[in-house]
JSON list of C-alpha atoms in Angstrom, two decimals:
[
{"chain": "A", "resi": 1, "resn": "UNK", "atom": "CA", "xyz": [88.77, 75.72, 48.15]},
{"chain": "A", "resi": 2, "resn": "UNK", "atom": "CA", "xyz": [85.73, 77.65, 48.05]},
{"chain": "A", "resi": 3, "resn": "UNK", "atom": "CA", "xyz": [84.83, 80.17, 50.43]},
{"chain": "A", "resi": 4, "resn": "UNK", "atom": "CA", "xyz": [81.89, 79.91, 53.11]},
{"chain": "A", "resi": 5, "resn": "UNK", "atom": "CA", "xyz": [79.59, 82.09, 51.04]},
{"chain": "A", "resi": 6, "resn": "UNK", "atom": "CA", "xyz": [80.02, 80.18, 47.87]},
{"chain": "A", "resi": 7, "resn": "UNK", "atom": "CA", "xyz": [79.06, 76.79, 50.44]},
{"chain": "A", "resi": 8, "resn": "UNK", "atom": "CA", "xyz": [76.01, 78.51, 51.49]},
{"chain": "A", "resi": 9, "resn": "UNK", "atom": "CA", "xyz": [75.06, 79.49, 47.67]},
{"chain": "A", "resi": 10, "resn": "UNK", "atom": "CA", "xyz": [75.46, 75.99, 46.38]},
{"chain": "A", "resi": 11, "resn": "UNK", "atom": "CA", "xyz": [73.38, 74.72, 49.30]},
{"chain": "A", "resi": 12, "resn": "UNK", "atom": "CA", "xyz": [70.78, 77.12, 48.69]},
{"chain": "A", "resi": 13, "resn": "UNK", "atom": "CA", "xyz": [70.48, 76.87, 45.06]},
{"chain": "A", "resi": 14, "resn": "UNK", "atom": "CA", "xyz": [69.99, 72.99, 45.75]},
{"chain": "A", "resi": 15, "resn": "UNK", "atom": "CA", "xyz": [67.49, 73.25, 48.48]},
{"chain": "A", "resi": 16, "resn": "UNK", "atom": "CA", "xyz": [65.39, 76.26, 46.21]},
{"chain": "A", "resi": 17, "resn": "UNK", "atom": "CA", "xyz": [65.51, 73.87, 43.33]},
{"chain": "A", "resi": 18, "resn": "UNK", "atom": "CA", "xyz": [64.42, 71.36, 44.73]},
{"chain": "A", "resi": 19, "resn": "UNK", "atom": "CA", "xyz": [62.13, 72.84, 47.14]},
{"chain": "A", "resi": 20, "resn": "UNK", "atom": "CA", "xyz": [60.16, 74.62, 43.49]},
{"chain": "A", "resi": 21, "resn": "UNK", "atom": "CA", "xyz": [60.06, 70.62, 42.38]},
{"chain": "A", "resi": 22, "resn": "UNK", "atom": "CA", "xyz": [58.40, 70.01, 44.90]},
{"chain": "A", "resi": 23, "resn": "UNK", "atom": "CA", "xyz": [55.73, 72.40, 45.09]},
{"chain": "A", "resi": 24, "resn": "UNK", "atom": "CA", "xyz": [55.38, 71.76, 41.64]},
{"chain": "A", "resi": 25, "resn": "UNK", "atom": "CA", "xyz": [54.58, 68.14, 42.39]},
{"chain": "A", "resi": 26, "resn": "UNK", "atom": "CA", "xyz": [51.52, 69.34, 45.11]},
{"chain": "A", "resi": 27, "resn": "UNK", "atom": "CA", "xyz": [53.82, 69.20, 47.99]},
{"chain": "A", "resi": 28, "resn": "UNK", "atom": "CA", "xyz": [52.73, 71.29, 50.82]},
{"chain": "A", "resi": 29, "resn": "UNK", "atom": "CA", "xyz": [55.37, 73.04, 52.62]},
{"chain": "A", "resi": 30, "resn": "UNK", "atom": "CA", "xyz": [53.90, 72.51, 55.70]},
{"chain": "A", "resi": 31, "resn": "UNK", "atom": "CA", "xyz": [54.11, 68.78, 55.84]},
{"chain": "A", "resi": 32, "resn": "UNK", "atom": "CA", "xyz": [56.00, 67.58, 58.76]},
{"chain": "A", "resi": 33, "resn": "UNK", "atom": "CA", "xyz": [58.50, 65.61, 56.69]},
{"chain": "A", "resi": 34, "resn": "UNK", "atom": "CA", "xyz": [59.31, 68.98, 54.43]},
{"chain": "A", "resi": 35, "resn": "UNK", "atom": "CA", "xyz": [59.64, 71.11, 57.45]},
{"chain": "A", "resi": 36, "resn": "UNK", "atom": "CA", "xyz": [61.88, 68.57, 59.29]},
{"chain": "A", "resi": 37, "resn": "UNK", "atom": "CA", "xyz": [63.98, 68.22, 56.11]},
{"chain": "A", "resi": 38, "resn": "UNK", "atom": "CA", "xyz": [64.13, 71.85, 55.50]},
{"chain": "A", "resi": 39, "resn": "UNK", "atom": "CA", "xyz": [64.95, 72.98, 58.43]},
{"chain": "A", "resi": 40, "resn": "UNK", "atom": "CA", "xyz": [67.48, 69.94, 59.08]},
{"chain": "A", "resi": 41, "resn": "UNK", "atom": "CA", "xyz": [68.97, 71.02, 55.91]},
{"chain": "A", "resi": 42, "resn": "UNK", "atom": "CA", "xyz": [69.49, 75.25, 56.97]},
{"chain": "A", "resi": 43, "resn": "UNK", "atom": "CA", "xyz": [70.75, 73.88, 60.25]},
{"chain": "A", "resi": 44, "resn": "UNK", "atom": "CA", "xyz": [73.56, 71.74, 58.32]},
{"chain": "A", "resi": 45, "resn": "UNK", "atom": "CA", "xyz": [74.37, 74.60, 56.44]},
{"chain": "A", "resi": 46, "resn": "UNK", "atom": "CA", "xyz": [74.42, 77.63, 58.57]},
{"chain": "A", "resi": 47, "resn": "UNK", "atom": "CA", "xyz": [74.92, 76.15, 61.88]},
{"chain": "A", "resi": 48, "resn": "UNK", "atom": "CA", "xyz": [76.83, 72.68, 61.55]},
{"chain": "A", "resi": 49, "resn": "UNK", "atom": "CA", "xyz": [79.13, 72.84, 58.99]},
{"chain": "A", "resi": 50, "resn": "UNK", "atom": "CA", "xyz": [82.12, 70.72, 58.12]},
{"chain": "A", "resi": 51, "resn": "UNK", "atom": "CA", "xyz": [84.20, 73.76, 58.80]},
{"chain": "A", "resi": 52, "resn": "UNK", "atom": "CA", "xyz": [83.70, 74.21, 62.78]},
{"chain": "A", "resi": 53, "resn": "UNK", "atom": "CA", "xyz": [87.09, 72.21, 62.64]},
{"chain": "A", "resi": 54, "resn": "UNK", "atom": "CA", "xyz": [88.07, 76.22, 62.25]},
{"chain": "A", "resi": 55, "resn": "UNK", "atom": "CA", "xyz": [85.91, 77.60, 65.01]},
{"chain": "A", "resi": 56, "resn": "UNK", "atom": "CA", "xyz": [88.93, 79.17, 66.60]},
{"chain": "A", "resi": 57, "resn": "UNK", "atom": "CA", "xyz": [89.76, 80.91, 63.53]},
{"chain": "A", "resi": 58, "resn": "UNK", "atom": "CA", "xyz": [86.98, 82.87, 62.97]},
{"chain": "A", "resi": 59, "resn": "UNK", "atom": "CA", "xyz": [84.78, 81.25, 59.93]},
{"chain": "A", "resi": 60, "resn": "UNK", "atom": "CA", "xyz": [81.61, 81.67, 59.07]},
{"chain": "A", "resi": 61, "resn": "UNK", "atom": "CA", "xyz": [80.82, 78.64, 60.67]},
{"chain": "A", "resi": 62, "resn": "UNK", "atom": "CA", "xyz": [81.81, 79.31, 63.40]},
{"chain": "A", "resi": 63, "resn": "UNK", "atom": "CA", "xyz": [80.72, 82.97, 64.25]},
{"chain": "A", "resi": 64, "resn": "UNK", "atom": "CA", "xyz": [77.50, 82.49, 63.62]},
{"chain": "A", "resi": 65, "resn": "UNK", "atom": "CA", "xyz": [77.18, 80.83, 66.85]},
{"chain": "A", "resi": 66, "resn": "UNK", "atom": "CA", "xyz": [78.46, 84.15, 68.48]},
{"chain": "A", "resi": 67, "resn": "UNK", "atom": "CA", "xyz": [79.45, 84.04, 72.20]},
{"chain": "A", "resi": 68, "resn": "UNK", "atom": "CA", "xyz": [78.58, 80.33, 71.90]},
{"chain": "A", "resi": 69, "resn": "UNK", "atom": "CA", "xyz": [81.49, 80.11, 69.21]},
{"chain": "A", "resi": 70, "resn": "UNK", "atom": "CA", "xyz": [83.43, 79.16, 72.38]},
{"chain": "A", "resi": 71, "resn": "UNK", "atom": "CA", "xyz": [81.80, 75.77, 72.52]},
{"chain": "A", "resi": 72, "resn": "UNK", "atom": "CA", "xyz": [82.97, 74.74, 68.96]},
{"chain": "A", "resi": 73, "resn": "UNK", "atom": "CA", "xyz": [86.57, 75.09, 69.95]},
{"chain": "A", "resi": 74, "resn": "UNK", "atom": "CA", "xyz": [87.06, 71.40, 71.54]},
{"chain": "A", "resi": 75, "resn": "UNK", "atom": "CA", "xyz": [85.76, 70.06, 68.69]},
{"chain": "A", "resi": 76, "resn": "UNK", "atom": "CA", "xyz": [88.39, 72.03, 66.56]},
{"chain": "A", "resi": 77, "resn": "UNK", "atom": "CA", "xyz": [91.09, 70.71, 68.73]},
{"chain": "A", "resi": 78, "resn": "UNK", "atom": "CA", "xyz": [89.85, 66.97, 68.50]},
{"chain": "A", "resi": 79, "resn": "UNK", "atom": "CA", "xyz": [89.88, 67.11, 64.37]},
{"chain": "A", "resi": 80, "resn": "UNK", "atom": "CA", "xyz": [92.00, 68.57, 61.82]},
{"chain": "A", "resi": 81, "resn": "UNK", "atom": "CA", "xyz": [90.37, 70.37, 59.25]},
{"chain": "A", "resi": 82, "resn": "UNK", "atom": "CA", "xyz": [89.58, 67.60, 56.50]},
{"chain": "A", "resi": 83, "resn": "UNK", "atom": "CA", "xyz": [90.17, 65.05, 58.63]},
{"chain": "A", "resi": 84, "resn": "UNK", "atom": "CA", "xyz": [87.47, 63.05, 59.92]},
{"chain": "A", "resi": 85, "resn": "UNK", "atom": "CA", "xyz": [85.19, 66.21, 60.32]},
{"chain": "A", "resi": 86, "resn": "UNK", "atom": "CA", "xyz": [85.20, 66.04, 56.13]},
{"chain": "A", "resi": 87, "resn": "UNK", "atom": "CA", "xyz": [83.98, 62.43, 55.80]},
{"chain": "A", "resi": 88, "resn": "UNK", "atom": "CA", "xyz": [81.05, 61.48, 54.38]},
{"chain": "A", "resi": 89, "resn": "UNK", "atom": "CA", "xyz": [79.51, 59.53, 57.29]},
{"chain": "A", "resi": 90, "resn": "UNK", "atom": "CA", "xyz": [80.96, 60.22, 60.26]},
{"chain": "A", "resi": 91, "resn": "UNK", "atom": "CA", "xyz": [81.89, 63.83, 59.95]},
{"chain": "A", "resi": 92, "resn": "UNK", "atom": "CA", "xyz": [78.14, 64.78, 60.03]},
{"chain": "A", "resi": 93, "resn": "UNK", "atom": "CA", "xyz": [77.75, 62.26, 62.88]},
{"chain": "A", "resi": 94, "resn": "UNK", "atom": "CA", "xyz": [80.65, 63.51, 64.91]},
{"chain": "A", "resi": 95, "resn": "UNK", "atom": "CA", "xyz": [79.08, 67.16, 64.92]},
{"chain": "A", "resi": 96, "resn": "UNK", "atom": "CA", "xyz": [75.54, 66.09, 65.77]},
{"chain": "A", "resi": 97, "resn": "UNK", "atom": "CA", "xyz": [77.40, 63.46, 68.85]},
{"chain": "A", "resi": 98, "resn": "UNK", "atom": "CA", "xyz": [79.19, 66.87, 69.72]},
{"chain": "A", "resi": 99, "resn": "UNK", "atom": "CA", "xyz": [76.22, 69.25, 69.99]},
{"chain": "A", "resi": 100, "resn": "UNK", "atom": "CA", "xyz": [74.48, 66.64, 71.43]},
{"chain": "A", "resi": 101, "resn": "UNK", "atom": "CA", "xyz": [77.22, 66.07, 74.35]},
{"chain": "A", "resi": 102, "resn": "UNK", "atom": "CA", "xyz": [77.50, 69.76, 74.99]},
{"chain": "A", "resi": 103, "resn": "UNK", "atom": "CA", "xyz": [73.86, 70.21, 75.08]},
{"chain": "A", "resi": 104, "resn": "UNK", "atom": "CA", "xyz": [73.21, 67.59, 77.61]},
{"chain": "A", "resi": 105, "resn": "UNK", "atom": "CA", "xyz": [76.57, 68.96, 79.48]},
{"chain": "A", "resi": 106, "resn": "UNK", "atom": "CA", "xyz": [74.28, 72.09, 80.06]},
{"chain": "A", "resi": 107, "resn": "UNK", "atom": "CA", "xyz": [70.78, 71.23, 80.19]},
{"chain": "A", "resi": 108, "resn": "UNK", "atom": "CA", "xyz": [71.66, 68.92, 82.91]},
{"chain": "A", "resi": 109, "resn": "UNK", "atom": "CA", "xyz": [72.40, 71.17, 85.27]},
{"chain": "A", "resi": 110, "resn": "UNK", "atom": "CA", "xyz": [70.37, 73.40, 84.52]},
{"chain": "A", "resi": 111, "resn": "UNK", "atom": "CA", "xyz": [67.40, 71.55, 84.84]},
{"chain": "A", "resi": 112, "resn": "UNK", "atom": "CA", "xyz": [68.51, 70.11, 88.38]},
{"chain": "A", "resi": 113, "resn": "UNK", "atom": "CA", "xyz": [68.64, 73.95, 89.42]},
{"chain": "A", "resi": 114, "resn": "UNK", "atom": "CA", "xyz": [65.49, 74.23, 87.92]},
{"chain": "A", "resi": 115, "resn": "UNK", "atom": "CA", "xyz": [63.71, 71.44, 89.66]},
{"chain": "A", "resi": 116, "resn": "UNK", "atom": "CA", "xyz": [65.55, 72.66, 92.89]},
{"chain": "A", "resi": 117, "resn": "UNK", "atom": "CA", "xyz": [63.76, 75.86, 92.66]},
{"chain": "A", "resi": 118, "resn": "UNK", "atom": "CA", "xyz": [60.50, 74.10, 91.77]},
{"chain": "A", "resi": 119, "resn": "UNK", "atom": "CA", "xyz": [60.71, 74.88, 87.98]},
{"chain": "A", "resi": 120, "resn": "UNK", "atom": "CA", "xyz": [58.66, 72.50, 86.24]},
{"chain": "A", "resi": 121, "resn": "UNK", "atom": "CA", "xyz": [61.24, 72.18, 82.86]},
{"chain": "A", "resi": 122, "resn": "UNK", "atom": "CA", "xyz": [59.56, 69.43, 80.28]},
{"chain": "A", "resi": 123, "resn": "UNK", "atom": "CA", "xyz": [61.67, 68.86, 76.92]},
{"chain": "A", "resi": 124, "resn": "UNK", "atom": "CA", "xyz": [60.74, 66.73, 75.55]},
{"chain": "A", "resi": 125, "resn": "UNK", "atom": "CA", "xyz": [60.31, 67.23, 71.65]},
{"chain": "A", "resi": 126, "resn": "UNK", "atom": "CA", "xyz": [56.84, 67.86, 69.65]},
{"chain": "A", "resi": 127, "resn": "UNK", "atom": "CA", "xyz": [54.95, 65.04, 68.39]},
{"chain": "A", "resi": 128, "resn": "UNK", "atom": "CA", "xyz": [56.04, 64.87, 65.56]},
{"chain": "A", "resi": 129, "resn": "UNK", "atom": "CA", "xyz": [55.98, 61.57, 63.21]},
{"chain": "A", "resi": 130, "resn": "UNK", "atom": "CA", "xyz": [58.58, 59.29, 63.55]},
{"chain": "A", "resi": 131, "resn": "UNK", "atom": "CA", "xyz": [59.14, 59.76, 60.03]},
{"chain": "A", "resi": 132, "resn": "UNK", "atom": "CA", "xyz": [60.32, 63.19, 60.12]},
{"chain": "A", "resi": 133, "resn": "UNK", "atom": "CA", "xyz": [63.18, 62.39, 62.03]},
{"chain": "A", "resi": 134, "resn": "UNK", "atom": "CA", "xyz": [64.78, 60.43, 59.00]},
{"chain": "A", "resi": 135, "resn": "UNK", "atom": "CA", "xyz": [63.57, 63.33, 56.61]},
{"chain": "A", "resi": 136, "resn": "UNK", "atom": "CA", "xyz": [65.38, 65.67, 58.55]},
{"chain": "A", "resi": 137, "resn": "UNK", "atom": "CA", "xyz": [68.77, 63.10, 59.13]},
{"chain": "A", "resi": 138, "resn": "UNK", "atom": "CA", "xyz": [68.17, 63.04, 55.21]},
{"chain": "A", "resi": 139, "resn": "UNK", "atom": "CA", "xyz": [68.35, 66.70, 54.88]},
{"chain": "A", "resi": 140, "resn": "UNK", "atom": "CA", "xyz": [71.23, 67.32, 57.33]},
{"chain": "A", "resi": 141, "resn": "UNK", "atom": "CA", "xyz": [73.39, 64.96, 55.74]},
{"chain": "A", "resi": 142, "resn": "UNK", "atom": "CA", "xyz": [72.30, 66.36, 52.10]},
{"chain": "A", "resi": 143, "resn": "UNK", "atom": "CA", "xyz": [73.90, 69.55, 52.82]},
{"chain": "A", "resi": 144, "resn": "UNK", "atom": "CA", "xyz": [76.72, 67.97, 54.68]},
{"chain": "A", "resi": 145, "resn": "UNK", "atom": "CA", "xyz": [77.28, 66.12, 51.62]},
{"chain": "A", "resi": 146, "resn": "UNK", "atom": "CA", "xyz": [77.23, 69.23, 49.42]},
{"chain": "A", "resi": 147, "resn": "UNK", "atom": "CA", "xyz": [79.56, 70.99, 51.13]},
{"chain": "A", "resi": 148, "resn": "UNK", "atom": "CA", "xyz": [82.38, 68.21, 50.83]},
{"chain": "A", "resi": 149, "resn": "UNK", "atom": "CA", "xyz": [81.60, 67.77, 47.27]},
{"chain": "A", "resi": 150, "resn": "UNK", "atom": "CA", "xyz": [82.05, 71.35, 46.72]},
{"chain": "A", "resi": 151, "resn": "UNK", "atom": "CA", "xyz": [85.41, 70.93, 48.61]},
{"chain": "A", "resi": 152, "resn": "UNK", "atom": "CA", "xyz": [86.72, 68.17, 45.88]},
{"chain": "A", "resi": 153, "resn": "UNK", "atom": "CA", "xyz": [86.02, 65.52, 48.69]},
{"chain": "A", "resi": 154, "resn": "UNK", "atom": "CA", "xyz": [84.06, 62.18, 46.64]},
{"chain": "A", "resi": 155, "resn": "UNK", "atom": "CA", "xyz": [82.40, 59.44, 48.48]},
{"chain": "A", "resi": 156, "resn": "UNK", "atom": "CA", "xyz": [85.47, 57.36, 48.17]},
{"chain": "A", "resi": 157, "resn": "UNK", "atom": "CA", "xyz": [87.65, 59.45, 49.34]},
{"chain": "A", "resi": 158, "resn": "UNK", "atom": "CA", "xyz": [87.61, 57.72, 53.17]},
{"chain": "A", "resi": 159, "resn": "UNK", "atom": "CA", "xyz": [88.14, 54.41, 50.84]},
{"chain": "A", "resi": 160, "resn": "UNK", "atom": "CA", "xyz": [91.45, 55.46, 49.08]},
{"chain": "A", "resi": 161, "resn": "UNK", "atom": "CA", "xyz": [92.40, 56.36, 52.51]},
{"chain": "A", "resi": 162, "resn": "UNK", "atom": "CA", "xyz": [92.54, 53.49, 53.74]},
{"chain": "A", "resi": 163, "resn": "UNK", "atom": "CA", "xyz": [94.21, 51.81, 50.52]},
{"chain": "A", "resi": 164, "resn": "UNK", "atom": "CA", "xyz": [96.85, 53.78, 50.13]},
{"chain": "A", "resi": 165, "resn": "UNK", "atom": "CA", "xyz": [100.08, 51.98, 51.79]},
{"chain": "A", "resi": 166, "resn": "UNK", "atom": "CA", "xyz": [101.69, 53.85, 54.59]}
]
């Protein structure tokens, strides 16, 4: 299976290829949609990989979190590497439900101690259009997708799954 590096290279080759398309096609790289999908798309590849099923081994995937690596390991222990985490659907969903979970788990807090102390803590996300969020789902999953193709794993691989006779 290829290594994290050669991951990261595919991923960037695709996103630089397509990123010069399109430029070349008047795009402006400050659009909303672009930036949502390009930074979506970094995130999927750097930061939430298929691989943080390995956290507690050391990958790439998971030290670039750092000290934070430490979150990922729950997630390692609730799904084998190419299990579900390697899907083509839920796999990317599980890892966004799982940041999103751990994030709330300590922002909540937080923010109570916060507004204890009289902090005034707003979150709430730029205004953005609402159609950025699907370009940037679009360019999470796109590298999500990348990576498990580069790993020999096809779209109907959770079909012949569930075919096969146990």
């Amino acid at each position: 299976m290829p290594s994290g590096r050669v991951h990261e290279a595919v991923n960037l080759t695709v996103l630089g290829a397509g990123a010069l398309a399109y430029l070349a096609q008047g795009g402006s790289p400050e659009e909303p949609r672009a930036l949502a999908f390009a930074l979506a798309y970094l995130a999927g590849t750097y930061l939430l990989s298929p691989d943080l099923d390995l956290a507690e081994k050391g990958v790439r995937a998971g030290r670039r979190w750092g000290v934070l690596r430490l979150l990922w390991r729950p997630y390692g222990w609730l799904f084998r590497h190419r299990g579900l985490s390697h899907t083509w659907v839920l796999g990317p969903l599980t890892r966004l439900a799982y940041l999103g979970g751990v994030v709330w788990v300590l922002a909540f807090p937080l923010g109570r101690l916060l507004a204890y102390l009289g902090v005034d803590w707003d979150l709430r996300p730029p205004s953005w259009p609402k159609e950025a969020l699907g370009w940037g789902l679009l360019g999470y999953y796109l590298s999500q997708w990348l990576h498990l193709l580069a790993d020999g794993i096809w779209p109907d691989h959770d079909l012949r799954q569930l075919r096969r006779p146990r």
